[in-house]
Amino acid sequence: MSISVTAPYCRFEKTGSPDLDGDETVLGLIEHGTGHTDVSLVDGAPRTAVHTTTRDDEAFTEVWHAQRPVESGMDNGIAWARTDAYLFGVVRTGESGRYADATATLYTNVFALTRSLGYPLLARTWNYVSGINTTNADGLEVYRDFCVGRAQALDEGGIDPATMPAATGIGAHGGGITCVFLAARGGVRINIENPAVLTAHHYPTTYGPRPPVFARATWLGPPEGGRLFISATAGILGHRTVHHGDVTGQCEVALDNMARVIGAENLRRHGVQRGHVLADVDHLKVYVRRREDLDTVRRVCAARLSSTAAVALLHTDIAREDLLVEIEGMVA
Ligand code: 3EB
């Protein structure tokens, strides 16, 4: 099958009705705000609310859109919508004292759905994890508990960690674990690493019994209308957090890492004949652990990003206890 259509893209909307071009349709909506809801299909679009910030004026909706036509369904709790070329899905597991088994089931179900519907190329995931730095019923940090389950699903499915795409693993203020994903039927998917940061699935066990599995970015072809999805990016060099307690330092290193990942030298090393700078990145989500750091982070980001980029700042916890900020985005 030849894929000549434009890959899905998102807009950040402050109010309800999304603004769409003629041949576009909504693939799904993620509401970021001060509460959570169940996963559902509303007018044929998967929808959920995630509790990713603590002030109503920071709320917005991430509207994913793609070219028509679209079909949708609900399987194993996964609300999904698809075009000929792309599949978007949302699934949640409720708050619990232990997440590994439910996470393994959730990911196994996602892999099964992508296979049965015929979209084998997982291209991006977002994992919103409530109480991410709290300890579970066994004394294990919830993020590590989540990582155990995700790794188990890969074991069970015989899935190579290197095929896992760009991701976000971030805190939420309630709601258990919500997983949002995007997959493609064909075209090319190329996972991109960062030469200055250790590949996540090679992290030492000091960060948890099972490592996280995600790429630093994923290029989703076709060449025209393709996308570069950039993972949540932090102040990490090698596998170590840098600038402890210094949000400006961490934010600068996160942006340096993002620039390194998307630059021509790195992309070409991965076989992607493109090169980008920070000013090309749009629809950034910036996760900030401490409310008092929001203004500083906004300033540091504004100095290095495009003045026309959509940048959403969210106040939430971050996978590693010592990380104060994480930044994700995409390039059209
Ligand atoms: C890190 O780089 C910080 O578990 O899917 C960033 C992006 C992070 C994705 C994930 C975790 C995840 O290790 C945390």
Tab-separated table of C-alpha atoms and ligand atoms in Angstrom:
chain	number	residue	atom	x	y	z
A	1	MET	CA	0.000	0.000	0.000
A	2	SER	CA	1.401	3.400	-0.866
A	3	ILE	CA	0.931	6.124	1.692
A	4	SER	CA	0.924	9.595	0.238
A	5	VAL	CA	-1.143	11.377	2.875
A	6	THR	CA	-0.042	13.767	5.540
A	7	ALA	CA	0.734	12.249	8.932
A	8	PRO	CA	-1.391	13.305	11.932
A	9	TYR	CA	-0.656	16.605	13.585
A	10	CYS	CA	-2.031	18.354	16.645
A	11	ARG	CA	-3.305	21.769	17.606
A	12	PHE	CA	-3.693	23.221	21.045
A	13	GLU	CA	-7.188	24.641	21.484
A	14	LYS	CA	-8.364	26.750	24.380
A	15	THR	CA	-12.035	26.194	23.621
A	16	GLY	CA	-14.327	23.407	22.497
A	17	SER	CA	-14.806	23.249	18.745
A	18	PRO	CA	-11.645	22.433	16.800
A	19	ASP	CA	-10.822	24.448	13.730
A	20	LEU	CA	-10.207	22.115	10.762
A	21	ASP	CA	-9.284	22.416	7.108
A	22	GLY	CA	-11.644	20.957	4.489
A	23	ASP	CA	-10.231	17.449	4.203
A	24	GLU	CA	-9.331	17.101	7.875
A	25	THR	CA	-11.030	15.102	10.569
A	26	VAL	CA	-10.473	14.816	14.313
A	27	LEU	CA	-8.573	11.670	15.295
A	28	GLY	CA	-8.725	12.297	19.021
A	29	LEU	CA	-8.759	14.852	21.808
A	30	ILE	CA	-6.720	14.977	24.998
A	31	GLU	CA	-7.899	17.571	27.492
A	32	HIS	CA	-5.139	18.794	29.804
A	33	GLY	CA	-6.433	20.357	32.964
A	34	THR	CA	-7.306	20.016	36.605
A	35	GLY	CA	-9.295	16.776	36.532
A	36	HIS	CA	-9.556	13.467	34.741
A	37	THR	CA	-12.326	11.590	32.965
A	38	ASP	CA	-12.760	8.084	31.601
A	39	VAL	CA	-11.745	7.241	28.084
A	40	SER	CA	-14.652	7.510	25.656
A	41	LEU	CA	-15.666	7.979	22.039
A	42	VAL	CA	-17.403	11.314	21.469
A	43	ASP	CA	-18.745	11.887	17.954
A	44	GLY	CA	-16.441	9.120	16.769
A	45	ALA	CA	-13.303	10.582	18.343
A	46	PRO	CA	-11.386	9.064	21.275
A	47	ARG	CA	-11.375	11.547	24.112
A	48	THR	CA	-10.083	11.775	27.658
A	49	ALA	CA	-9.082	14.373	30.231
A	50	VAL	CA	-5.770	14.068	32.042
A	51	HIS	CA	-4.964	15.911	35.258
A	52	THR	CA	-1.677	17.392	34.129
A	53	THR	CA	-1.833	20.806	35.730
A	54	THR	CA	-3.172	22.553	38.810
A	55	ARG	CA	-4.726	25.768	37.536
A	56	ASP	CA	-7.761	26.053	35.298
A	57	ASP	CA	-6.229	28.851	33.218
A	58	GLU	CA	-3.470	26.429	32.172
A	59	ALA	CA	-6.003	23.976	30.706
A	60	PHE	CA	-6.132	23.331	26.962
A	61	THR	CA	-7.116	20.572	24.551
A	62	GLU	CA	-4.656	18.762	22.353
A	63	VAL	CA	-6.645	18.091	19.183
A	64	TRP	CA	-5.176	15.452	16.880
A	65	HIS	CA	-6.316	15.623	13.312
A	66	ALA	CA	-5.663	13.767	10.065
A	67	GLN	CA	-7.073	13.415	6.594
A	68	ARG	CA	-10.495	11.828	6.137
A	69	PRO	CA	-12.094	9.335	6.223
A	70	VAL	CA	-12.118	8.103	9.790
A	71	GLU	CA	-13.563	5.069	11.513
A	72	SER	CA	-13.562	4.451	15.261
A	73	GLY	CA	-14.179	1.783	17.844
A	74	MET	CA	-13.627	0.570	21.387
A	75	ASP	CA	-11.705	-2.632	22.112
A	76	ASN	CA	-10.375	-3.815	25.482
A	77	GLY	CA	-10.953	-0.325	26.871
A	78	ILE	CA	-8.997	1.294	24.051
A	79	ALA	CA	-10.934	4.089	22.350
A	80	TRP	CA	-9.487	4.353	18.839
A	81	ALA	CA	-9.938	6.127	15.551
A	82	ARG	CA	-8.236	5.440	12.262
A	83	THR	CA	-7.744	6.720	8.772
A	84	ASP	CA	-6.405	4.483	6.001
A	85	ALA	CA	-2.878	5.236	7.101
A	86	TYR	CA	-2.908	6.060	10.843
A	87	LEU	CA	-4.368	4.811	14.110
A	88	PHE	CA	-4.808	6.910	17.257
A	89	GLY	CA	-5.841	5.387	20.589
A	90	VAL	CA	-6.431	6.210	24.245
A	91	VAL	CA	-6.652	3.753	27.145
A	92	ARG	CA	-6.576	4.036	30.916
A	93	THR	CA	-5.980	1.791	33.908
A	94	GLY	CA	-7.448	3.118	37.149
A	95	GLU	CA	-5.635	4.127	40.338
A	96	SER	CA	-4.088	1.159	42.071
A	97	GLY	CA	-1.500	0.101	44.658
A	98	ARG	CA	0.342	-1.884	41.986
A	99	TYR	CA	0.517	-1.008	38.301
A	100	ALA	CA	2.907	-3.513	36.679
A	101	ASP	CA	0.369	-6.196	35.737
A	102	ALA	CA	-2.298	-3.728	34.571
A	103	THR	CA	0.345	-1.842	32.544
A	104	ALA	CA	1.543	-5.083	30.956
A	105	THR	CA	-2.048	-5.940	29.995
A	106	LEU	CA	-2.664	-2.422	28.697
A	107	TYR	CA	0.422	-2.490	26.461
A	108	THR	CA	-0.266	-6.070	25.342
A	109	ASN	CA	-3.739	-4.908	24.304
A	110	VAL	CA	-2.289	-1.912	22.446
A	111	PHE	CA	0.167	-4.131	20.561
A	112	ALA	CA	-2.647	-6.577	19.755
A	113	LEU	CA	-4.885	-3.790	18.433
A	114	THR	CA	-2.170	-2.276	16.247
A	115	ARG	CA	-1.585	-5.760	14.825
A	116	SER	CA	-5.229	-6.739	14.311
A	117	LEU	CA	-6.218	-3.432	12.694
A	118	GLY	CA	-3.050	-3.441	10.585
A	119	TYR	CA	-1.035	-0.469	11.934
A	120	PRO	CA	2.141	-2.239	13.091
A	121	LEU	CA	4.349	0.866	13.283
A	122	LEU	CA	3.892	2.394	16.724
A	123	ALA	CA	5.092	5.992	16.257
A	124	ARG	CA	4.497	7.852	19.557
A	125	THR	CA	3.196	7.151	23.055
A	126	TRP	CA	2.295	9.378	25.999
A	127	ASN	CA	1.987	7.888	29.465
A	128	TYR	CA	0.312	10.061	32.127
A	129	VAL	CA	0.982	8.424	35.480
A	130	SER	CA	-0.703	9.603	38.677
A	131	GLY	CA	1.482	9.746	41.783
A	132	ILE	CA	4.482	8.998	39.559
A	133	ASN	CA	7.039	9.592	42.354
A	134	THR	CA	5.029	8.011	45.179
A	135	THR	CA	5.702	4.477	46.337
A	136	ASN	CA	3.339	1.654	45.476
A	137	ALA	CA	2.031	-1.071	47.807
A	138	ASP	CA	5.383	-2.875	47.566
A	139	GLY	CA	7.523	0.194	48.276
A	140	LEU	CA	8.519	0.595	44.616
A	141	GLU	CA	8.243	4.027	42.995
A	142	VAL	CA	5.134	4.152	40.794
A	143	TYR	CA	7.139	5.169	37.688
A	144	ARG	CA	9.396	2.135	38.195
A	145	ASP	CA	6.315	-0.059	38.732
A	146	PHE	CA	4.940	1.244	35.401
A	147	CYS	CA	8.292	0.529	33.688
A	148	VAL	CA	8.214	-3.066	34.988
A	149	GLY	CA	4.787	-3.586	33.398
A	150	ARG	CA	5.720	-1.981	30.079
A	151	ALA	CA	8.888	-4.129	29.907
A	152	GLN	CA	6.821	-7.253	30.728
A	153	ALA	CA	4.536	-6.533	27.771
A	154	LEU	CA	7.573	-6.386	25.491
A	155	ASP	CA	8.859	-9.684	26.932
A	156	GLU	CA	5.485	-11.365	26.428
A	157	GLY	CA	5.095	-10.065	22.877
A	158	GLY	CA	8.701	-10.755	21.848
A	159	ILE	CA	9.033	-7.057	21.007
A	160	ASP	CA	12.489	-5.545	20.513
A	161	PRO	CA	12.890	-2.486	22.797
A	162	ALA	CA	14.655	-0.698	19.928
A	163	THR	CA	11.337	-0.642	18.032
A	164	MET	CA	9.649	1.390	20.779
A	165	PRO	CA	9.081	4.963	19.581
A	166	ALA	CA	9.315	8.429	21.066
A	167	ALA	CA	7.425	8.679	24.359
A	168	THR	CA	6.459	10.754	27.305
A	169	GLY	CA	6.300	9.278	30.818
A	170	ILE	CA	5.045	12.038	33.062
A	171	GLY	CA	3.081	12.686	36.232
A	172	ALA	CA	-0.618	13.369	36.671
A	173	HIS	CA	-2.480	14.491	39.775
A	174	GLY	CA	-4.930	11.567	39.699
A	175	GLY	CA	-6.566	9.076	37.381
A	176	GLY	CA	-4.200	6.089	37.357
A	177	ILE	CA	-2.292	5.612	34.100
A	178	THR	CA	-3.531	6.973	30.782
A	179	CYS	CA	-1.778	5.850	27.631
A	180	VAL	CA	-2.207	7.701	24.331
A	181	PHE	CA	-0.650	6.307	21.172
A	182	LEU	CA	-0.283	6.889	17.471
A	183	ALA	CA	0.591	4.151	14.971
A	184	ALA	CA	1.030	3.890	11.209
A	185	ARG	CA	0.111	1.245	8.673
A	186	GLY	CA	3.199	1.746	6.531
A	187	GLY	CA	5.699	4.300	5.341
A	188	VAL	CA	8.869	4.595	7.388
A	189	ARG	CA	9.374	4.823	11.100
A	190	ILE	CA	12.888	5.625	12.254
A	191	ASN	CA	13.728	5.838	15.925
A	192	ILE	CA	16.322	8.453	16.769
A	193	GLU	CA	18.721	8.401	19.733
A	194	ASN	CA	20.819	11.153	21.322
A	195	PRO	CA	24.591	10.588	21.286
A	196	ALA	CA	24.910	12.525	24.559
A	197	VAL	CA	22.263	10.526	26.425
A	198	LEU	CA	22.234	6.795	27.092
A	199	THR	CA	19.582	4.792	25.210
A	200	ALA	CA	16.747	4.440	27.725
A	201	HIS	CA	16.570	0.647	27.580
A	202	HIS	CA	20.257	0.550	28.537
A	203	TYR	CA	19.789	2.557	31.755
A	204	PRO	CA	21.414	0.818	34.740
A	205	THR	CA	19.127	-0.859	37.282
A	206	THR	CA	19.807	1.946	39.777
A	207	TYR	CA	16.870	3.666	37.993
A	208	GLY	CA	14.532	0.710	38.505
A	209	PRO	CA	14.290	-3.066	38.095
A	210	ARG	CA	13.305	-2.740	34.408
A	211	PRO	CA	14.440	0.139	32.213
A	212	PRO	CA	12.187	2.546	30.349
A	213	VAL	CA	11.784	1.702	26.653
A	214	PHE	CA	11.507	4.627	24.277
A	215	ALA	CA	13.449	6.479	21.588
A	216	ARG	CA	14.543	10.130	21.965
A	217	ALA	CA	12.555	10.968	18.799
A	218	THR	CA	10.726	9.139	16.030
A	219	TRP	CA	10.657	10.139	12.385
A	220	LEU	CA	7.438	9.047	10.711
A	221	GLY	CA	7.610	9.228	6.904
A	222	PRO	CA	6.507	9.765	4.058
A	223	PRO	CA	9.162	12.371	3.126
A	224	GLU	CA	6.473	14.986	2.338
A	225	GLY	CA	3.987	15.399	5.154
A	226	GLY	CA	6.041	13.337	7.578
A	227	ARG	CA	6.559	14.232	11.223
A	228	LEU	CA	9.350	14.203	13.738
A	229	PHE	CA	7.997	13.395	17.183
A	230	ILE	CA	10.331	14.446	19.979
A	231	SER	CA	10.107	12.614	23.322
A	232	ALA	CA	9.850	14.336	26.647
A	233	THR	CA	13.433	15.577	26.984
A	234	ALA	CA	15.220	16.378	30.233
A	235	GLY	CA	18.413	17.640	31.808
A	236	ILE	CA	20.149	14.275	31.533
A	237	LEU	CA	23.639	13.570	30.161
A	238	GLY	CA	24.722	9.942	29.881
A	239	HIS	CA	22.197	8.530	32.319
A	240	ARG	CA	22.694	11.159	35.028
A	241	THR	CA	20.526	14.101	35.919
A	242	VAL	CA	22.557	17.318	35.740
A	243	HIS	CA	22.146	20.663	37.560
A	244	HIS	CA	20.453	19.282	40.662
A	245	GLY	CA	18.004	21.812	42.067
A	246	ASP	CA	18.761	24.314	39.261
A	247	VAL	CA	15.756	24.592	36.955
A	248	THR	CA	17.461	27.031	34.562
A	249	GLY	CA	20.418	24.690	34.116
A	250	GLN	CA	18.154	21.672	33.576
A	251	CYS	CA	15.976	23.558	31.118
A	252	GLU	CA	19.018	24.671	29.079
A	253	VAL	CA	20.365	21.101	28.965
A	254	ALA	CA	16.933	19.749	27.979
A	255	LEU	CA	16.856	22.244	25.094
A	256	ASP	CA	20.470	21.384	24.172
A	257	ASN	CA	19.460	17.713	24.089
A	258	MET	CA	16.451	18.450	21.918
A	259	ALA	CA	18.587	20.500	19.504
A	260	ARG	CA	21.163	17.687	19.338
A	261	VAL	CA	18.489	15.049	18.612
A	262	ILE	CA	16.877	16.984	15.723
A	263	GLY	CA	20.025	18.487	14.190
A	264	ALA	CA	21.177	17.445	10.711
A	265	GLU	CA	24.223	15.534	11.965
A	266	ASN	CA	22.192	13.294	14.255
A	267	LEU	CA	19.276	12.748	11.861
A	268	ARG	CA	21.618	11.858	8.982
A	269	ARG	CA	23.419	9.385	11.226
A	270	HIS	CA	20.029	7.664	11.556
A	271	GLY	CA	19.334	7.800	7.795
A	272	VAL	CA	16.897	10.733	7.934
A	273	GLN	CA	17.919	13.356	5.345
A	274	ARG	CA	16.693	16.378	7.294
A	275	GLY	CA	18.052	18.790	9.817
A	276	HIS	CA	16.231	20.996	12.280
A	277	VAL	CA	16.831	23.653	14.880
A	278	LEU	CA	14.841	24.472	18.011
A	279	ALA	CA	12.973	27.221	16.149
A	280	ASP	CA	11.407	24.489	13.935
A	281	VAL	CA	9.783	22.725	16.900
A	282	ASP	CA	6.096	23.381	17.480
A	283	HIS	CA	3.325	22.206	19.798
A	284	LEU	CA	5.665	21.891	22.733
A	285	LYS	CA	4.466	20.645	26.071
A	286	VAL	CA	6.676	21.780	28.926
A	287	TYR	CA	6.186	19.935	32.202
A	288	VAL	CA	7.336	21.796	35.310
A	289	ARG	CA	7.541	20.164	38.744
A	290	ARG	CA	7.407	23.289	40.970
A	291	ARG	CA	4.890	26.032	40.364
A	292	GLU	CA	7.431	28.671	41.402
A	293	ASP	CA	9.634	27.659	38.432
A	294	LEU	CA	6.997	28.255	35.739
A	295	ASP	CA	8.039	31.823	34.926
A	296	THR	CA	11.727	30.931	34.771
A	297	VAL	CA	11.040	27.985	32.473
A	298	ARG	CA	8.796	30.102	30.248
A	299	ARG	CA	11.589	32.670	29.914
A	300	VAL	CA	14.362	30.140	29.177
A	301	CYS	CA	12.188	28.415	26.554
A	302	ALA	CA	11.084	31.679	24.920
A	303	ALA	CA	14.711	32.682	24.369
A	304	ARG	CA	15.405	29.564	22.291
A	305	LEU	CA	12.103	28.568	20.649
A	306	SER	CA	10.176	30.221	17.833
A	307	SER	CA	8.031	33.134	19.000
A	308	THR	CA	5.178	31.647	16.958
A	309	ALA	CA	5.439	28.121	18.423
A	310	ALA	CA	2.525	26.825	20.497
A	311	VAL	CA	4.008	26.195	23.950
A	312	ALA	CA	1.879	24.778	26.774
A	313	LEU	CA	3.283	24.852	30.301
A	314	LEU	CA	1.921	22.249	32.679
A	315	HIS	CA	2.501	21.891	36.406
A	316	THR	CA	3.026	18.227	37.194
A	317	ASP	CA	5.491	15.698	38.576
A	318	ILE	CA	8.231	14.169	36.468
A	319	ALA	CA	9.449	10.562	36.114
A	320	ARG	CA	12.703	11.088	37.979
A	321	GLU	CA	12.509	12.648	41.424
A	322	ASP	CA	15.451	15.008	40.695
A	323	LEU	CA	14.131	16.307	37.342
A	324	LEU	CA	12.487	19.731	37.527
A	325	VAL	CA	11.462	20.137	33.883
A	326	GLU	CA	10.804	18.092	30.737
A	327	ILE	CA	10.023	19.321	27.217
A	328	GLU	CA	8.430	17.535	24.236
A	329	GLY	CA	7.430	18.767	20.804
A	330	MET	CA	7.119	17.975	17.129
A	331	VAL	CA	8.370	19.138	13.759
A	332	ALA	CA	6.050	19.167	10.762
B	1	3EB	C1	14.249	10.180	30.856
B	1	3EB	O1	14.751	10.682	29.845
B	1	3EB	C2	13.195	10.983	31.555
B	1	3EB	O2	9.124	6.304	30.433
B	1	3EB	O3	8.254	6.716	28.473
B	1	3EB	C3	11.132	10.709	29.307
B	1	3EB	C4	10.404	10.283	28.190
B	1	3EB	C5	11.139	9.944	30.471
B	1	3EB	C6	9.687	9.076	28.245
B	1	3EB	C7	8.973	7.024	29.445
B	1	3EB	C8	10.415	8.747	30.494
B	1	3EB	C9	9.701	8.317	29.401
B	1	3EB	O4	14.608	9.081	31.288
B	1	3EB	C10	11.892	10.328	31.703
